[in-house]
Coordinates of C-alpha atoms in Angstrom, one line a residue:
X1 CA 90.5 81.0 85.4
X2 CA 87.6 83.2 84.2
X3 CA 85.8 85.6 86.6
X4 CA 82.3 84.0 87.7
X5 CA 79.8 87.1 86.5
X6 CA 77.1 88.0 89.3
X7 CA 73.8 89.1 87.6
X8 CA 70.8 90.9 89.5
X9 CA 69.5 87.4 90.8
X10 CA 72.7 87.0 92.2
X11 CA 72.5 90.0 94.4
X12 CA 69.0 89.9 95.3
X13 CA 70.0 86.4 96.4
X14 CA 72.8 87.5 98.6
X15 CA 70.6 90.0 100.2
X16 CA 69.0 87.3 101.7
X17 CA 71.8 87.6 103.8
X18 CA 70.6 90.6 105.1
X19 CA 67.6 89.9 105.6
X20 CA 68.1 87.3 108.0
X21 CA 70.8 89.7 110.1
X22 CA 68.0 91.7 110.3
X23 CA 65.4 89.6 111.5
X24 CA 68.0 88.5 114.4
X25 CA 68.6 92.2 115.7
X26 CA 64.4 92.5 116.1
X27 CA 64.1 88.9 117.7
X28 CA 67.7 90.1 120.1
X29 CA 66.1 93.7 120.2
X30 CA 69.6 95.1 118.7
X31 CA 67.9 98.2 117.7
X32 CA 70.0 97.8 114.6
X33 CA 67.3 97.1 111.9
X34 CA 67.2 100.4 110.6
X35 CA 70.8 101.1 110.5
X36 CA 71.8 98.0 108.2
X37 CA 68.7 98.4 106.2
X38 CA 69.8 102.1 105.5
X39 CA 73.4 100.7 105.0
X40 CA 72.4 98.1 102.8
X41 CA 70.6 100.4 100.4
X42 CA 73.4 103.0 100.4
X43 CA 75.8 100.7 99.6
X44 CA 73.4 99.4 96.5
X45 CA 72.7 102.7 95.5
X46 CA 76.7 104.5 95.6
X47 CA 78.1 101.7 94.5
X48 CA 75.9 101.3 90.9
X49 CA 76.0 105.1 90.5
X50 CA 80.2 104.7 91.3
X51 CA 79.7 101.7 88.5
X52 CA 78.2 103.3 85.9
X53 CA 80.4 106.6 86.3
X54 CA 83.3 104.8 86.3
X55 CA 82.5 102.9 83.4
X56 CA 81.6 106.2 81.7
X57 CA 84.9 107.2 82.6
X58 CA 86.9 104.4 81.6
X59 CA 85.0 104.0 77.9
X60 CA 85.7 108.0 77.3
X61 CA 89.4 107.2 78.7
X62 CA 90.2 111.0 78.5
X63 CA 93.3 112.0 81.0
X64 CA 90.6 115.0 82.0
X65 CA 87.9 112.9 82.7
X66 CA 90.1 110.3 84.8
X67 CA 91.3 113.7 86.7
X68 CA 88.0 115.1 87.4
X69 CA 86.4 111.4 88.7
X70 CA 89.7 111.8 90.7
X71 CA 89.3 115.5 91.8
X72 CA 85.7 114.8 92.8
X73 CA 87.1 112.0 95.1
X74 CA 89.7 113.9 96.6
X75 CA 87.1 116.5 97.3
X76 CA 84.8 114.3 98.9
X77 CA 87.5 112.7 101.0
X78 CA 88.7 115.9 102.2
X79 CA 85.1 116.9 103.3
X80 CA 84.4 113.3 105.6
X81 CA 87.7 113.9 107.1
X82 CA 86.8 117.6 107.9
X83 CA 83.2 116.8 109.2
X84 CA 85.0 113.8 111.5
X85 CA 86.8 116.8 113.5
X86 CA 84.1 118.2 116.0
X87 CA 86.2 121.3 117.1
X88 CA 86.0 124.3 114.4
X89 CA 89.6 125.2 112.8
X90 CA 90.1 128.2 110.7
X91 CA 90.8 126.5 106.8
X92 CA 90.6 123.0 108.3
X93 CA 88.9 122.1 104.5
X94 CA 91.8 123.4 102.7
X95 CA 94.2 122.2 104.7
X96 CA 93.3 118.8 104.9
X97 CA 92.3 118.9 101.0
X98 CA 95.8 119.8 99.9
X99 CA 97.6 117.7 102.1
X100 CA 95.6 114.8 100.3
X101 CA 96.2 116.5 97.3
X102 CA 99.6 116.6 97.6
X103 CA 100.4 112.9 99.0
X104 CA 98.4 111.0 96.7
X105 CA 99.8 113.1 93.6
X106 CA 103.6 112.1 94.8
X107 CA 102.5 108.6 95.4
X108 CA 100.7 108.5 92.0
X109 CA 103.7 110.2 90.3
X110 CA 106.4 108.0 91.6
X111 CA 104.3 104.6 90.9
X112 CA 103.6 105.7 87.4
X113 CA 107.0 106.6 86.5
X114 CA 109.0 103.8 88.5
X115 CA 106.7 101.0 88.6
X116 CA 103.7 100.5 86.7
X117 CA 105.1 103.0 83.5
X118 CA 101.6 102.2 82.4
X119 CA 100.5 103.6 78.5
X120 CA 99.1 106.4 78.9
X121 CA 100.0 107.2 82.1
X122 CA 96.5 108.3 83.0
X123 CA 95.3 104.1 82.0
X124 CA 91.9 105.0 84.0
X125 CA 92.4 101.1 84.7
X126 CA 95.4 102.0 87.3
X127 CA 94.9 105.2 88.0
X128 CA 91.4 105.3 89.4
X129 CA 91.6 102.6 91.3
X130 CA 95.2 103.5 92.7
X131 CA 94.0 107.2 93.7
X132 CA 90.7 105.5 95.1
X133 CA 93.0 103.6 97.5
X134 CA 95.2 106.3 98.4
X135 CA 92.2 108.7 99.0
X136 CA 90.5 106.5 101.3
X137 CA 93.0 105.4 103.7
X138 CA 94.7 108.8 103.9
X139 CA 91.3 110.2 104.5
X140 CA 91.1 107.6 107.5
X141 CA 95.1 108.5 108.3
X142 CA 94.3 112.6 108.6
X143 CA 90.8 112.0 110.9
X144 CA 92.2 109.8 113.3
X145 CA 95.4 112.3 113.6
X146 CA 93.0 115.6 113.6
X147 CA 90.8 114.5 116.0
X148 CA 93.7 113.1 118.3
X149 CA 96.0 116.5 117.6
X150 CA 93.1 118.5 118.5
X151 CA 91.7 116.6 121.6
X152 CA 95.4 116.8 122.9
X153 CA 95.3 120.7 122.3
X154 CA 92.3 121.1 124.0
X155 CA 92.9 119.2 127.1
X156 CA 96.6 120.4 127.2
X157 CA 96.1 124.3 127.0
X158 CA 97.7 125.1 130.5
X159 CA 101.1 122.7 129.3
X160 CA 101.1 124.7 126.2
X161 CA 101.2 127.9 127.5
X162 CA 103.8 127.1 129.9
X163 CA 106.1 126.7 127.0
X164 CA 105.1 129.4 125.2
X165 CA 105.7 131.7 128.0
X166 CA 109.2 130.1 129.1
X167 CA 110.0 131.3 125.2
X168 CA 108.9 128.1 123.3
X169 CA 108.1 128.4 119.7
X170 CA 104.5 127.5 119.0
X171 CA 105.7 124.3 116.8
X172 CA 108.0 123.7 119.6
X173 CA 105.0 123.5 122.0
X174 CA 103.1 121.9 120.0
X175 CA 105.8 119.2 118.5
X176 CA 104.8 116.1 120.8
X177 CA 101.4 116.5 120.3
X178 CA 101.9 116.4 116.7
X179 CA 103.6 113.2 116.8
X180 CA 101.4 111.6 118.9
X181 CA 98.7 112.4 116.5
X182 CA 100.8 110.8 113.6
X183 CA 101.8 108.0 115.2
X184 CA 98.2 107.6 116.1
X185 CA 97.0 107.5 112.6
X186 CA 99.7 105.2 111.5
X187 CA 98.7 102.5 113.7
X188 CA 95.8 100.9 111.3
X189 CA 98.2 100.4 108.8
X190 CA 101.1 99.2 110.4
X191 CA 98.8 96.4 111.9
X192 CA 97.7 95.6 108.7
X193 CA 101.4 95.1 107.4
X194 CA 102.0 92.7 110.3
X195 CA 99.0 90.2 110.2
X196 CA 98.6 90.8 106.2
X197 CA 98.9 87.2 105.0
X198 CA 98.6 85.7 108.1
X199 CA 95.6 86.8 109.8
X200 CA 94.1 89.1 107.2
X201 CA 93.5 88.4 103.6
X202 CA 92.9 92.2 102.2
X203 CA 90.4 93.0 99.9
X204 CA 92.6 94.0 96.5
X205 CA 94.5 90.6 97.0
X206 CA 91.3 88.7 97.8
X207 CA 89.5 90.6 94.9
X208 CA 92.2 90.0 92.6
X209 CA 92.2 86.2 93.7
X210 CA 88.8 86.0 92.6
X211 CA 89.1 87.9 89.3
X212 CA 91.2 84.4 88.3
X213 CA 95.0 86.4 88.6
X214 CA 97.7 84.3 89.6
X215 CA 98.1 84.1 93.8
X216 CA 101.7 85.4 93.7
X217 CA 100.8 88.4 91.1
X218 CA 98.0 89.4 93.4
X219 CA 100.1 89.4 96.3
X220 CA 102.7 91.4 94.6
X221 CA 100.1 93.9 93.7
X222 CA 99.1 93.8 97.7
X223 CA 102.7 94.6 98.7
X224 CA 102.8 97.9 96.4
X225 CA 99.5 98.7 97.3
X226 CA 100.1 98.3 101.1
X227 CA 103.6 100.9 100.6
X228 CA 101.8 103.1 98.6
X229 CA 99.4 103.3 101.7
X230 CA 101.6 103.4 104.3
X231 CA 103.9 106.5 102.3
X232 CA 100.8 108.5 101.5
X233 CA 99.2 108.5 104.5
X234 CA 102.8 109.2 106.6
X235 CA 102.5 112.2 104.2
X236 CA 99.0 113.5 104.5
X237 CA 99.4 113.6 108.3
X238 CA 102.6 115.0 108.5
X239 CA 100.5 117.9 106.3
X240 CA 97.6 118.3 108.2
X241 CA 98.8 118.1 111.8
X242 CA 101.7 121.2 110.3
X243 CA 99.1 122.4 108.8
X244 CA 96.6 122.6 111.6
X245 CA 99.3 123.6 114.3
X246 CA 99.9 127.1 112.6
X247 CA 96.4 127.6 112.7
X248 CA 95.6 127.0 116.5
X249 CA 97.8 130.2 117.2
X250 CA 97.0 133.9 116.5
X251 CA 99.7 136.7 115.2
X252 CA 100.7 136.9 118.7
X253 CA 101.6 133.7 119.3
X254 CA 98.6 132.6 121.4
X255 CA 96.9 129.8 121.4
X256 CA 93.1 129.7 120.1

């Protein structure tokens, strides 16, 4: 089954679409004209300048330009995660970019050499995609935990003290917080791994439905897709919320 190819009619078309969701928040008085208006042409405008960069990328098929289309993305993830965190943490940017650094390279590693083996192993068909995956829901994974880890720091300074003063390490006073925070950030995915197939169709099964490959294939490429996710975004929390516990507490052992 051949892909059905959308041409510029076809999109101005759809955004038809839009303009009727727009034309019911001013007759409901939503207030939401502006923000799907400014959302719609975002979304036009990133995703044909992701398009054509990608396609630059995949014509060149270089390992160094497939690494620095990855490194820019890992970059930009690291920065929306940061900039979701409203409290101010000393190296929060570096931490959370080398946790993400780190789990999507061992996820990336392991699928390449165990599963896919694809030739070369920088194929910007897999690997782009794959890291784009990876980057995006352990960027979600490491906000939701930094913003829980830190709200719980905040509103628990006189517990944490406590501890430290009866002799608690700082991890130690830390350590339920930090799992709470995890645990947190693990919830979207889990839910997704319950209802997948039931309730939810996700979009790289439904997306590879559409591009004509064979139901079962697809949903095979969901299930690794779906473990990669859960694996690198276990990992990138475990990082940050490590990472971001050493940094709440000065040389003496006090909280900041």
């Amino acid at each position: 089954m051949d892909l059905i190819q959308l041409n510029p009619t076809d999109l101005v078309v759809s955004l038809g679409l839009i303009v009727v969701a727009i034309g019911l928040s001013a007759t409901q008085k939503l207030g939401l004209e502006w923000s799907i208006a400014r959302g719609t042409i975002q979304t036009i405008v990133q995703l044909l300048v992701v398009g054509y960069f990608l396609a630059a990328a995949f014509e060149f098929n270089n390992p160094w330009a497939v690494l620095l289309v990855v490194a820019i993305m890992l970059t930009i993830a690291a920065i929306v995660a940061r900039n979701r965190v409203n409290q101010r943490i000393p190296q929060i940017l570096p931490i959370v970019w080398l946790s993400l650094l780190i789990s999507t390279t061992l996820t990336l590693v392991y699928i390449n050499l165990l599963v896919l083996q694809p030739k070369p192993w920088y194929e910007p068909q897999y690997f782009i995609p794959l890291a784009g995956i990876l980057l995006g829901n352990a960027m979600n994974g490491a906000a939701i935990a930094l913003e829980r880890l830190t709200s719980s720091l905040n509103s628990n300074r006189l517990e944490i003290e406590t501890h430290l003063s009866l002799g608690a390490t700082p991890q130690q006073s830390v350590a339920l917080y930090r799992k709470e925070a995890i645990k947190a950030a693990m919830i979207p995915n889990l839910n997704t791994m319950l209802v997948v197939g039931v309730v939810t169709l996700p979009g790289t099964f439904t997306g590879q439905l559409l591009s004509g490959v064979y139901p079962l294939n697809a949903a095979l490429y969901q299930m690794l897709i779906l473990f990669i996710q859960l694996f690198a975004t276990l990992m990138t929390t475990f990082l940050v919320t490590q990472g971001i516990s050493r940094q709440v507490f000065n040389s003496a052992e006090q909280l900041i």
